[in-house]
């Protein structure tokens, strides 16, 4: 700020503290609920302090599974989510760094056509073409498979644009220098371009990992077996039980577990995360 | 901008493009064209064969009162979420932009909800406001407010708006903060020397200079509300009660799944595609991205 007034700072601290409370409160409530037993949670008068059932709830959720409707242990769902998120992040980095390399460093017929074919995918999220995509996956016999969970969500241009933009900022002299050293396209890519792209790759990885982890509609549609469920879709299934009361304390423990990995990624890789978010929007 | 130094290989670039092109064609263009094609077909009740019916699916769609209702629901939902999350995020960003010692801590605390899945965010809010066991539902009842999002459409709408706003504040906060930090200090100092107080400086200098950021965020937020809130709606209300939280995207899903009306669902998909392409075009045409970190 231009002038420095004490009350001005105090107001800022007050507003920001209020904001943080607003942001944290729903998670705090969930965390508390995951430490009580079922009776305490459902009577509508849950205390705002931790209970004594933490170990039991998390153990049951991770290793035994929730209610009768979905007997799948959350531990297994976590593994599925992890495979899906990693597959989407790594797959997208792989296909988009190659295609960006082709578009920037080569001249060939239909170059711009190829670029536009990829570029248009930015405009249509998977939610819009959900049933036709489902049908394609069913025709390819990919229901209930990791390939079916991962591949359709890789088909988008964000990564290609990001790498293209980054390659444009690399001085041409670098390429000339490595050509004088006798490097071909493969050596130039491996020895010069890849090392320079590490930060961009990491930023894209962070964003795509979160995107993949948090997918909901797509896994909901194409997984019919409980053993292929991801954690984000699993929570919902815990709450739609018909034959008994939903076990909210387990659902809340699962919600906390579902939040941990992506939130940890944002907090511990904040710089990369911010960079990835801002760069992919340009 | 083009590179001057390039490789002269003939086949290699096609090989490099192949993985992405194959995935894009199989999982994007094929289904998208199927959607367009299906929207002109009508399947018989057993799904055995389909007839070409031209624009009938579209006519049927625009003759449905429910479809207009879902349009209005989408409009209400997206304007509420965009307006609230932008305003709240701007308030917090202006405060975090001041030279506070704890600013980095506040920044992390404000941005982490971005990482929470929409469906999970929905479940958190549903739990807090659940009519029988919600922590915040009881005080509301004590105050004589008959809160029940499971029965009352307006209450259900309020609940999904809150959950969607809670999740979107992080994103907007980040971009507003970046926008604020790119405003030259000298301009603000000049305003201060002319005797403008902090509030006056905000409205006459900061806010106009932020307008590219604001406009960009407005488009992004509308797209977010259209597509990324599906998880929130499905987890909290399932489109109910009585369809009062069924947005256009949710209707595509619900009609195709429950009704099995694939032609109608595909026609809705096509209408949505047109809307998204229009939004994206607006974004590319009018938004100058001046966000620098």
Coordinates of C-alpha atoms in Angstrom, one line a residue:
Chain A
X1 CA 0.0 0.0 0.0
X2 CA 1.1 3.6 -0.5
X3 CA 0.7 5.0 2.9
X4 CA 1.2 2.8 5.9
X5 CA -1.5 3.2 8.5
X6 CA -1.9 0.9 11.5
X7 CA -5.7 0.7 11.3
X8 CA -5.5 -0.2 7.6
X9 CA -3.4 -3.3 8.4
X10 CA -5.7 -4.2 11.2
X11 CA -8.7 -4.1 8.9
X12 CA -6.8 -6.2 6.4
X13 CA -6.0 -8.8 9.0
X14 CA -9.5 -9.0 10.2
X15 CA -11.0 -9.4 6.8
X16 CA -8.4 -12.1 5.8
X17 CA -8.9 -14.0 9.0
X18 CA -12.6 -14.0 8.4
X19 CA -11.9 -15.3 4.9
X20 CA -9.7 -18.1 6.1
X21 CA -12.3 -19.1 8.7
X22 CA -14.9 -19.2 5.9
X23 CA -12.7 -21.3 3.8
X24 CA -11.6 -23.7 6.6
X25 CA -14.9 -24.1 8.5
X26 CA -16.6 -26.8 6.2
X27 CA -13.4 -28.9 6.3
X28 CA -13.2 -28.5 10.1
X29 CA -16.7 -29.7 10.5
X30 CA -16.0 -32.7 8.3
X31 CA -12.8 -33.5 10.2
X32 CA -14.7 -33.4 13.5
X33 CA -17.5 -35.6 12.2
X34 CA -14.9 -38.2 11.1
X35 CA -13.8 -38.6 14.8
X36 CA -17.2 -39.4 16.3
X37 CA -19.4 -42.4 16.2
X38 CA -22.5 -42.7 14.1
X39 CA -25.0 -41.9 16.8
X40 CA -23.2 -38.6 17.8
X41 CA -23.1 -37.5 14.2
X42 CA -26.7 -38.1 13.2
X43 CA -28.4 -36.7 16.2
X44 CA -27.9 -33.2 14.8
X45 CA -26.1 -31.9 17.9
X46 CA -22.6 -32.9 17.2
X47 CA -20.0 -31.2 19.4
X48 CA -17.4 -29.0 17.8
X49 CA -14.6 -30.8 19.5
X50 CA -12.9 -34.1 18.3
X51 CA -14.4 -37.4 19.5
X52 CA -12.7 -40.6 20.4
X53 CA -13.5 -42.7 17.3
X54 CA -10.9 -41.4 14.9
X55 CA -8.8 -44.5 14.6
X56 CA -11.8 -46.8 14.3
X57 CA -13.5 -44.7 11.6
X58 CA -10.4 -44.3 9.4
X59 CA -9.5 -47.9 9.9
X60 CA -13.0 -49.0 8.8
X61 CA -13.1 -46.7 5.9
X62 CA -9.7 -47.5 4.5
X63 CA -9.6 -51.3 5.1
X64 CA -13.1 -52.6 5.5
X65 CA -15.3 -50.3 3.4
X66 CA -18.3 -48.2 4.1
X67 CA -21.9 -49.3 4.4
X68 CA -23.5 -52.4 2.9
X69 CA -24.3 -50.6 -0.4
X70 CA -20.6 -50.1 -1.3
X71 CA -18.4 -52.6 0.3
X72 CA -15.3 -51.4 -1.4
X73 CA -12.5 -50.4 1.0
X74 CA -11.5 -46.8 0.5
X75 CA -7.8 -47.8 0.4
X76 CA -8.6 -49.5 -3.0
X77 CA -10.4 -46.4 -4.2
X78 CA -7.4 -44.3 -3.3
X79 CA -5.2 -46.5 -5.5
X80 CA -7.6 -46.2 -8.4
X81 CA -7.8 -42.5 -8.1
X82 CA -4.0 -42.3 -7.9
X83 CA -3.6 -44.4 -11.1
X84 CA -6.1 -42.3 -12.9
X85 CA -4.6 -39.0 -11.9
X86 CA -1.1 -40.1 -12.7
X87 CA -2.2 -41.6 -16.0
X88 CA -3.9 -38.4 -17.0
X89 CA -1.1 -36.1 -15.9
X90 CA 1.8 -38.2 -17.5
X91 CA -0.2 -39.1 -20.6
X92 CA -1.1 -35.5 -21.3
X93 CA 2.5 -34.4 -20.8
X94 CA 3.8 -37.2 -23.1
X95 CA 1.5 -36.6 -26.1
X96 CA 1.5 -32.8 -25.9
X97 CA 5.3 -32.3 -25.6
X98 CA 5.7 -34.4 -28.7
X99 CA 3.0 -32.7 -30.7
X100 CA 4.2 -29.2 -29.7
X101 CA 7.8 -30.2 -30.7
X102 CA 6.5 -31.2 -34.1
X103 CA 4.4 -28.0 -34.6
X104 CA 7.2 -25.6 -33.5
X105 CA 10.4 -27.2 -34.9
X106 CA 9.3 -28.8 -38.2
X107 CA 7.7 -27.5 -41.4
X108 CA 5.5 -30.0 -43.1
X109 CA 2.2 -30.1 -45.1
X110 CA -1.0 -29.8 -43.0
X111 CA 1.0 -28.4 -40.1
X112 CA -1.6 -25.7 -39.3
X113 CA -4.4 -28.1 -40.0
X114 CA -3.0 -30.5 -37.4
X115 CA -2.6 -27.7 -34.9
X116 CA -6.2 -26.5 -35.4
X117 CA -7.6 -30.1 -35.1
X118 CA -5.9 -30.2 -31.6
X119 CA -6.8 -26.7 -30.7
X120 CA -10.6 -27.0 -31.2
X121 CA -10.7 -29.6 -28.4
X122 CA -10.3 -26.8 -25.9
X123 CA -13.8 -25.8 -26.5
X124 CA -15.7 -28.9 -25.5
X125 CA -15.4 -30.3 -22.1
X126 CA -16.2 -34.0 -21.7
X127 CA -19.4 -33.3 -19.9
X128 CA -21.0 -32.0 -23.1
X129 CA -20.3 -35.1 -25.2
X130 CA -20.7 -37.6 -22.3
X131 CA -23.0 -40.2 -23.8
X132 CA -21.4 -40.5 -27.3
X133 CA -18.0 -40.8 -25.5
X134 CA -19.4 -43.4 -23.3
X135 CA -20.6 -45.3 -26.3
X136 CA -17.2 -45.1 -28.0
X137 CA -15.6 -46.6 -24.8
X138 CA -18.2 -49.3 -24.7
X139 CA -17.6 -50.2 -28.4
X140 CA -13.8 -50.4 -27.7
X141 CA -14.5 -52.7 -24.7
X142 CA -12.9 -50.2 -22.3
X143 CA -15.6 -50.0 -19.6
X144 CA -14.2 -50.7 -16.2
X145 CA -10.6 -50.3 -17.3
X146 CA -7.9 -47.8 -16.5
X147 CA -7.5 -47.0 -20.2
X148 CA -11.2 -46.0 -20.3
X149 CA -10.8 -43.8 -17.3
X150 CA -7.7 -42.1 -18.6
X151 CA -7.7 -41.8 -22.4
X152 CA -10.8 -39.7 -23.1
X153 CA -9.6 -37.1 -20.5
X154 CA -6.2 -36.8 -22.2
X155 CA -7.8 -35.6 -25.5
X156 CA -7.4 -31.9 -25.0
X157 CA -5.1 -29.1 -26.2
X158 CA -4.1 -27.4 -23.0
X159 CA -0.7 -29.1 -22.8
X160 CA 0.1 -28.7 -26.4
X161 CA -0.5 -24.9 -26.2
X162 CA 1.5 -24.6 -23.1
X163 CA 4.6 -26.3 -24.5
X164 CA 4.2 -24.5 -27.8
X165 CA 4.3 -21.2 -26.0
X166 CA 7.3 -22.2 -24.0
X167 CA 9.2 -23.5 -27.0
X168 CA 8.6 -20.2 -28.7
X169 CA 10.6 -18.4 -26.0
X170 CA 13.7 -20.6 -26.4
X171 CA 16.3 -18.8 -28.5
X172 CA 16.9 -20.2 -32.0
X173 CA 20.7 -20.0 -31.3
X174 CA 20.4 -23.0 -29.1
X175 CA 19.1 -25.1 -32.0
X176 CA 21.8 -23.8 -34.3
X177 CA 24.5 -24.5 -31.8
X178 CA 23.4 -28.1 -31.3
X179 CA 23.2 -28.6 -35.1
X180 CA 26.7 -27.3 -35.5
X181 CA 27.6 -30.0 -32.9
X182 CA 26.0 -32.5 -35.2
X183 CA 22.8 -33.1 -33.2
X184 CA 19.8 -34.4 -35.0
X185 CA 16.1 -33.8 -33.9
X186 CA 16.3 -36.7 -31.4
X187 CA 19.5 -35.5 -29.7
X188 CA 18.4 -31.9 -29.6
X189 CA 15.1 -32.9 -28.0
X190 CA 16.8 -35.1 -25.4
X191 CA 19.8 -33.0 -24.5
X192 CA 18.5 -29.4 -24.9
X193 CA 14.7 -29.2 -25.0
X194 CA 13.8 -31.7 -22.2
X195 CA 16.1 -30.3 -19.5
X196 CA 14.8 -26.7 -20.3
X197 CA 11.2 -27.9 -20.1
X198 CA 11.4 -29.5 -16.7
X199 CA 9.6 -26.6 -14.9
X200 CA 6.9 -26.4 -17.5
X201 CA 6.3 -30.1 -17.3
X202 CA 6.1 -30.0 -13.5
X203 CA 3.6 -27.1 -13.6
X204 CA 1.5 -29.0 -16.1
X205 CA 1.8 -32.2 -14.0
X206 CA 0.5 -30.5 -10.9
X207 CA -2.6 -29.0 -12.6
X208 CA -3.4 -32.2 -14.5
X209 CA -3.0 -34.4 -11.4
X210 CA -5.5 -32.3 -9.5
X211 CA -7.8 -32.3 -12.6
X212 CA -7.6 -36.1 -12.9
X213 CA -8.0 -36.8 -9.2
X214 CA -11.1 -34.7 -9.0
X215 CA -13.0 -36.2 -11.9
X216 CA -16.5 -37.3 -11.0
X217 CA -19.0 -37.6 -13.9
X218 CA -16.8 -39.7 -16.1
X219 CA -15.7 -42.4 -13.6
X220 CA -19.3 -42.5 -12.4
X221 CA -20.5 -43.5 -15.8
X222 CA -17.9 -45.9 -17.0
X223 CA -17.2 -47.9 -13.9
X224 CA -19.8 -50.5 -13.1
X225 CA -17.7 -52.6 -10.8
X226 CA -17.0 -51.4 -7.2
X227 CA -13.4 -52.5 -7.6
X228 CA -12.8 -49.8 -10.3
X229 CA -14.4 -47.0 -8.3
X230 CA -12.4 -43.8 -7.6
X231 CA -12.6 -42.1 -4.2
X232 CA -14.5 -39.0 -5.3
X233 CA -17.4 -41.1 -6.8
X234 CA -17.2 -43.5 -3.8
X235 CA -18.3 -40.9 -1.3
X236 CA -21.5 -40.2 -3.1
X237 CA -22.3 -44.0 -3.2
X238 CA -21.8 -44.1 0.6
X239 CA -24.5 -41.5 1.0
X240 CA -27.1 -43.0 -1.3
X241 CA -27.8 -46.1 0.7
X242 CA -31.4 -47.2 0.9
X243 CA -31.4 -50.1 3.3
X244 CA -29.9 -48.3 6.3
X245 CA -28.8 -45.0 7.5
X246 CA -25.9 -43.5 5.6
X247 CA -22.8 -43.7 7.8
X248 CA -21.9 -40.0 7.7
X249 CA -18.9 -40.4 9.9
X250 CA -17.3 -42.8 7.4
X251 CA -18.3 -40.6 4.5
X252 CA -16.7 -37.6 6.1
X253 CA -13.5 -39.6 6.8
X254 CA -13.5 -40.6 3.2
X255 CA -14.0 -36.9 2.2
X256 CA -11.0 -35.9 4.2
X257 CA -8.9 -38.7 2.6
X258 CA -10.1 -37.7 -0.8
X259 CA -9.0 -34.1 -0.2
X260 CA -5.6 -34.8 1.2
X261 CA -3.5 -35.7 -1.9
X262 CA -4.6 -32.8 -4.2
X263 CA -4.5 -30.3 -1.3
X264 CA -1.1 -31.4 -0.3
X265 CA 0.1 -31.0 -3.9
X266 CA -1.2 -27.4 -3.9
X267 CA 0.4 -26.5 -0.6
X268 CA 3.7 -28.1 -1.1
X269 CA 4.1 -27.2 -4.7
X270 CA 2.5 -23.8 -4.5
X271 CA 4.9 -22.1 -6.9
X272 CA 4.5 -24.7 -9.6
X273 CA 0.8 -24.8 -9.1
X274 CA 0.3 -21.1 -9.5
X275 CA 2.6 -21.1 -12.5
X276 CA 0.7 -23.9 -14.1
X277 CA -2.7 -22.3 -13.5
X278 CA -1.7 -18.9 -14.8
X279 CA 0.3 -20.3 -17.8
X280 CA -2.4 -22.7 -19.0
X281 CA -4.9 -19.8 -19.1
X282 CA -2.9 -17.6 -21.4
Chain B
X1 CA 5.9 -15.7 -34.5
X2 CA 7.8 -18.4 -36.3
X3 CA 11.0 -20.2 -35.7
X4 CA 13.8 -19.5 -38.2
X5 CA 15.8 -22.6 -37.3
X6 CA 13.9 -25.8 -38.0
X7 CA 14.5 -29.4 -38.9
X8 CA 14.0 -30.7 -42.4
X9 CA 12.7 -34.2 -41.7
X10 CA 9.7 -35.4 -43.7
X11 CA 8.2 -38.2 -41.7
X12 CA 9.3 -37.5 -38.2
X13 CA 6.8 -34.7 -37.4
X14 CA 3.9 -36.9 -38.4
X15 CA 5.2 -39.6 -36.0
X16 CA 5.4 -37.0 -33.2
X17 CA 1.9 -35.8 -33.8
X18 CA 0.4 -39.3 -34.1
X19 CA -0.3 -40.1 -30.5
X20 CA -2.2 -36.9 -29.8
X21 CA -4.0 -36.9 -33.1
X22 CA -5.2 -40.5 -32.7
X23 CA -6.4 -39.9 -29.1
X24 CA -8.1 -36.7 -30.2
X25 CA -9.8 -38.3 -33.2
X26 CA -11.0 -41.4 -31.4
X27 CA -12.1 -39.8 -28.1
X28 CA -13.1 -36.3 -29.2
X29 CA -14.1 -36.0 -32.9
X30 CA -15.7 -39.4 -33.2
X31 CA -18.0 -38.9 -30.1
X32 CA -18.7 -35.2 -31.0
X33 CA -19.8 -36.1 -34.5
X34 CA -21.8 -38.9 -33.1
X35 CA -23.6 -36.4 -30.8
X36 CA -24.4 -34.2 -33.8
X37 CA -25.6 -37.2 -35.9
X38 CA -27.7 -38.7 -33.1
X39 CA -29.5 -35.4 -32.6
X40 CA -31.1 -36.0 -35.9
X41 CA -32.2 -39.6 -35.2
X42 CA -35.0 -41.1 -33.2
X43 CA -34.5 -44.5 -31.7
X44 CA -37.4 -46.9 -31.2
X45 CA -38.4 -47.9 -27.7
X46 CA -36.2 -51.0 -27.8
X47 CA -33.1 -49.2 -29.2
X48 CA -33.0 -51.6 -32.1
X49 CA -33.1 -49.2 -35.0
X50 CA -33.2 -45.5 -35.5
X51 CA -34.9 -43.3 -38.1
X52 CA -33.7 -40.0 -39.5
X53 CA -36.1 -37.4 -38.2
X54 CA -34.3 -34.1 -39.1
X55 CA -34.9 -31.3 -36.7
X56 CA -37.6 -33.1 -34.7
X57 CA -35.5 -33.6 -31.7
X58 CA -34.7 -29.9 -31.6
X59 CA -38.4 -29.0 -32.0
X60 CA -39.4 -31.3 -29.2
X61 CA -36.7 -29.9 -27.0
X62 CA -37.7 -26.3 -27.5
X63 CA -41.4 -27.3 -26.9
X64 CA -40.5 -28.6 -23.5
X65 CA -41.3 -26.3 -20.5
X66 CA -38.7 -28.2 -18.5
X67 CA -36.0 -27.2 -21.0
X68 CA -36.7 -23.5 -20.5
X69 CA -36.8 -24.1 -16.8
X70 CA -33.3 -25.6 -16.9
X71 CA -32.1 -22.6 -18.9
X72 CA -33.4 -20.2 -16.3
X73 CA -31.9 -22.4 -13.5
X74 CA -28.6 -22.3 -15.3
X75 CA -28.8 -18.5 -15.7
X76 CA -29.7 -17.9 -12.0
X77 CA -27.1 -20.4 -10.8
X78 CA -24.3 -19.0 -13.0
X79 CA -25.0 -15.4 -12.3
X80 CA -25.2 -15.9 -8.6
X81 CA -22.0 -18.0 -8.4
X82 CA -20.0 -15.7 -10.7
X83 CA -21.1 -12.5 -9.0
X84 CA -20.6 -13.8 -5.4
X85 CA -17.3 -15.5 -6.0
X86 CA -15.8 -12.6 -7.9
X87 CA -16.9 -10.0 -5.3
X88 CA -15.7 -12.1 -2.3
X89 CA -12.4 -13.0 -4.0
X90 CA -11.7 -9.3 -5.0
X91 CA -12.3 -8.2 -1.4
X92 CA -9.8 -10.8 -0.1
X93 CA -7.3 -10.1 -2.8
X94 CA -7.2 -6.4 -2.2
X95 CA -6.5 -7.1 1.5
X96 CA -3.8 -9.7 0.7
X97 CA -2.2 -7.1 -1.7
X98 CA -1.3 -4.9 1.2
X99 CA 2.2 -5.2 2.7
X100 CA 1.4 -7.6 5.5
X101 CA 3.9 -9.8 7.1
X102 CA 1.6 -12.7 7.0
X103 CA 0.5 -12.3 3.4
X104 CA 2.1 -15.5 2.1
X105 CA 0.4 -17.5 4.8
X106 CA -3.0 -16.0 4.0
X107 CA -2.3 -16.7 0.3
X108 CA -1.9 -20.4 0.8
X109 CA -4.9 -20.5 3.1
X110 CA -7.1 -18.9 0.4
X111 CA -6.0 -21.0 -2.6
X112 CA -6.1 -24.6 -1.4
X113 CA -9.9 -25.2 -1.9
X114 CA -9.1 -25.2 -5.6
X115 CA -7.8 -28.7 -5.1
X116 CA -11.0 -30.0 -3.5
X117 CA -13.1 -32.0 -5.9
X118 CA -16.5 -30.3 -6.7
X119 CA -18.3 -33.4 -5.6
X120 CA -16.4 -33.5 -2.3
X121 CA -17.1 -29.8 -1.7
X122 CA -20.8 -30.5 -2.3
X123 CA -20.8 -33.3 0.3
X124 CA -19.1 -31.0 2.9
X125 CA -21.8 -28.3 2.4
X126 CA -24.6 -30.9 2.4
X127 CA -23.4 -32.2 5.7
X128 CA -23.2 -28.8 7.3
X129 CA -26.7 -27.9 6.1
X130 CA -28.4 -31.3 6.2
X131 CA -31.9 -30.7 7.6
X132 CA -31.7 -33.3 10.3
X133 CA -28.0 -33.7 11.2
X134 CA -26.4 -30.5 9.9
X135 CA -24.3 -28.5 12.3
X136 CA -25.7 -25.2 10.9
X137 CA -29.3 -26.4 10.3
X138 CA -30.2 -26.5 14.0
X139 CA -29.3 -22.9 14.8
X140 CA -31.4 -21.9 11.7
X141 CA -34.4 -23.8 13.1
X142 CA -33.9 -22.3 16.5
X143 CA -34.1 -18.9 14.9
X144 CA -37.4 -20.0 13.4
X145 CA -36.2 -20.4 9.9
X146 CA -37.7 -23.5 8.3
X147 CA -34.6 -24.7 6.5
X148 CA -34.9 -27.8 4.3
X149 CA -32.9 -28.0 1.1
X150 CA -34.2 -31.5 0.5
X151 CA -37.8 -30.2 0.0
X152 CA -37.5 -26.6 -0.9
X153 CA -36.1 -25.7 -4.3
X154 CA -34.8 -22.3 -3.3
X155 CA -33.0 -23.7 -0.3
X156 CA -31.5 -26.4 -2.5
X157 CA -30.3 -23.7 -4.9
X158 CA -28.8 -21.6 -2.1
X159 CA -26.9 -24.6 -0.9
X160 CA -25.3 -25.5 -4.3
X161 CA -24.5 -21.8 -4.9
X162 CA -22.7 -21.7 -1.5
X163 CA -20.7 -24.8 -2.3
X164 CA -19.8 -23.6 -5.8
X165 CA -18.8 -20.2 -4.6
X166 CA -16.7 -21.7 -1.8
X167 CA -14.7 -23.7 -4.3
X168 CA -14.3 -21.0 -6.9
X169 CA -13.1 -18.2 -4.6
X170 CA -9.6 -19.7 -4.6
X171 CA -9.2 -19.4 -8.4
X172 CA -10.5 -15.9 -8.6
X173 CA -8.4 -14.8 -5.6
X174 CA -5.3 -16.0 -7.3
X175 CA -5.9 -14.1 -10.6
X176 CA -7.1 -11.0 -8.9
X177 CA -4.0 -10.9 -6.7
X178 CA -1.8 -11.3 -9.9
X179 CA -3.8 -8.5 -11.5
X180 CA -3.4 -6.2 -8.5
X181 CA 0.3 -6.9 -8.3
X182 CA 0.8 -5.8 -11.9
X183 CA -0.7 -2.4 -11.3
X184 CA 2.1 0.1 -11.2
X185 CA 2.7 1.6 -7.7
X186 CA 3.6 5.0 -9.2
X187 CA 0.0 5.5 -10.4
X188 CA -1.4 4.8 -7.0
X189 CA 1.2 7.1 -5.4
X190 CA 0.2 9.8 -7.8
X191 CA -3.4 9.4 -6.7
X192 CA -2.4 9.5 -3.1
X193 CA -0.4 12.8 -3.6
X194 CA -3.5 14.2 -5.2
X195 CA -5.3 13.4 -1.9
X196 CA -7.4 10.4 -2.9
X197 CA -8.0 8.0 0.0
X198 CA -7.7 4.2 -0.2
X199 CA -11.3 3.7 -1.2
X200 CA -11.4 6.4 -3.8
X201 CA -8.1 5.1 -5.2
X202 CA -9.6 1.7 -5.5
X203 CA -12.7 2.8 -7.4
X204 CA -11.0 5.3 -9.7
X205 CA -7.6 3.6 -10.4
X206 CA -7.4 0.0 -9.3
X207 CA -10.8 -1.2 -10.4
X208 CA -10.6 0.1 -14.0
X209 CA -7.1 -1.2 -14.4
X210 CA -8.3 -4.6 -13.2
X211 CA -11.0 -4.8 -15.8
X212 CA -9.2 -7.2 -18.2
X213 CA -8.7 -9.6 -15.3
X214 CA -12.3 -9.2 -14.2
X215 CA -13.7 -9.8 -17.7
X216 CA -11.5 -12.8 -18.2
X217 CA -12.5 -14.3 -14.9
X218 CA -16.2 -13.6 -15.7
X219 CA -16.0 -15.8 -18.8
X220 CA -14.0 -18.5 -17.0
X221 CA -16.5 -18.5 -14.1
X222 CA -19.4 -18.9 -16.4
X223 CA -17.7 -21.9 -18.1
X224 CA -16.9 -23.3 -14.6
X225 CA -20.5 -23.0 -13.5
X226 CA -21.7 -24.7 -16.7
X227 CA -19.5 -27.7 -16.6
X228 CA -17.4 -28.1 -13.4
X229 CA -20.3 -27.9 -11.0
X230 CA -21.9 -31.1 -12.2
X231 CA -20.3 -32.9 -9.3
X232 CA -21.7 -30.4 -6.7
X233 CA -25.2 -30.7 -8.1
X234 CA -25.2 -34.5 -8.3
X235 CA -23.7 -35.0 -4.8
X236 CA -25.9 -32.4 -3.1
X237 CA -29.3 -32.4 -4.8
X238 CA -29.3 -34.8 -7.7
X239 CA -31.0 -32.0 -9.7
X240 CA -34.0 -31.9 -7.3
X241 CA -36.2 -31.1 -5.5
X242 CA -38.6 -31.3 -8.4
X243 CA -36.0 -30.3 -10.9
X244 CA -35.3 -27.0 -9.3
X245 CA -31.5 -27.5 -9.4
X246 CA -31.4 -29.2 -12.8
X247 CA -29.0 -27.1 -15.0
X248 CA -28.6 -27.7 -18.7
X249 CA -25.6 -29.9 -18.3
X250 CA -27.3 -31.9 -15.6
X251 CA -30.3 -32.4 -17.8
X252 CA -28.2 -33.9 -20.6
X253 CA -27.0 -36.4 -18.1
X254 CA -30.4 -37.1 -16.5
X255 CA -32.3 -37.4 -19.7
X256 CA -29.8 -39.7 -21.3
X257 CA -29.6 -41.9 -18.2
X258 CA -33.1 -42.0 -16.8
X259 CA -35.1 -41.3 -19.8
X260 CA -33.0 -43.1 -22.2
X261 CA -33.9 -40.4 -24.7
X262 CA -30.6 -40.3 -26.5
X263 CA -31.8 -38.2 -29.4
X264 CA -33.1 -35.5 -27.1
X265 CA -30.0 -35.7 -25.0
X266 CA -27.8 -35.4 -28.1
X267 CA -29.7 -32.4 -29.2
X268 CA -29.1 -30.8 -25.9
X269 CA -25.4 -31.6 -26.2
X270 CA -25.3 -29.8 -29.5
X271 CA -27.0 -26.7 -28.1
X272 CA -24.5 -26.7 -25.2
X273 CA -21.6 -27.1 -27.7
X274 CA -22.8 -24.0 -29.6
X275 CA -23.0 -22.1 -26.3
X276 CA -19.5 -23.1 -25.2
X277 CA -18.0 -22.3 -28.6
X278 CA -19.6 -18.8 -28.5
X279 CA -18.2 -18.3 -25.0
X280 CA -14.7 -19.4 -26.0
X281 CA -14.9 -17.1 -29.1
X282 CA -15.8 -14.2 -26.9
X283 CA -12.9 -15.0 -24.6
X284 CA -10.4 -15.1 -27.5
X285 CA -11.7 -12.0 -29.1
X286 CA -12.2 -9.6 -26.3
X287 CA -10.0 -10.7 -23.5
X288 CA -6.5 -9.3 -23.4
X289 CA -4.6 -11.4 -21.0
X290 CA -2.3 -9.2 -19.0
X291 CA -1.7 -11.4 -16.1
X292 CA 1.9 -11.5 -15.0
X293 CA 3.4 -13.2 -12.1

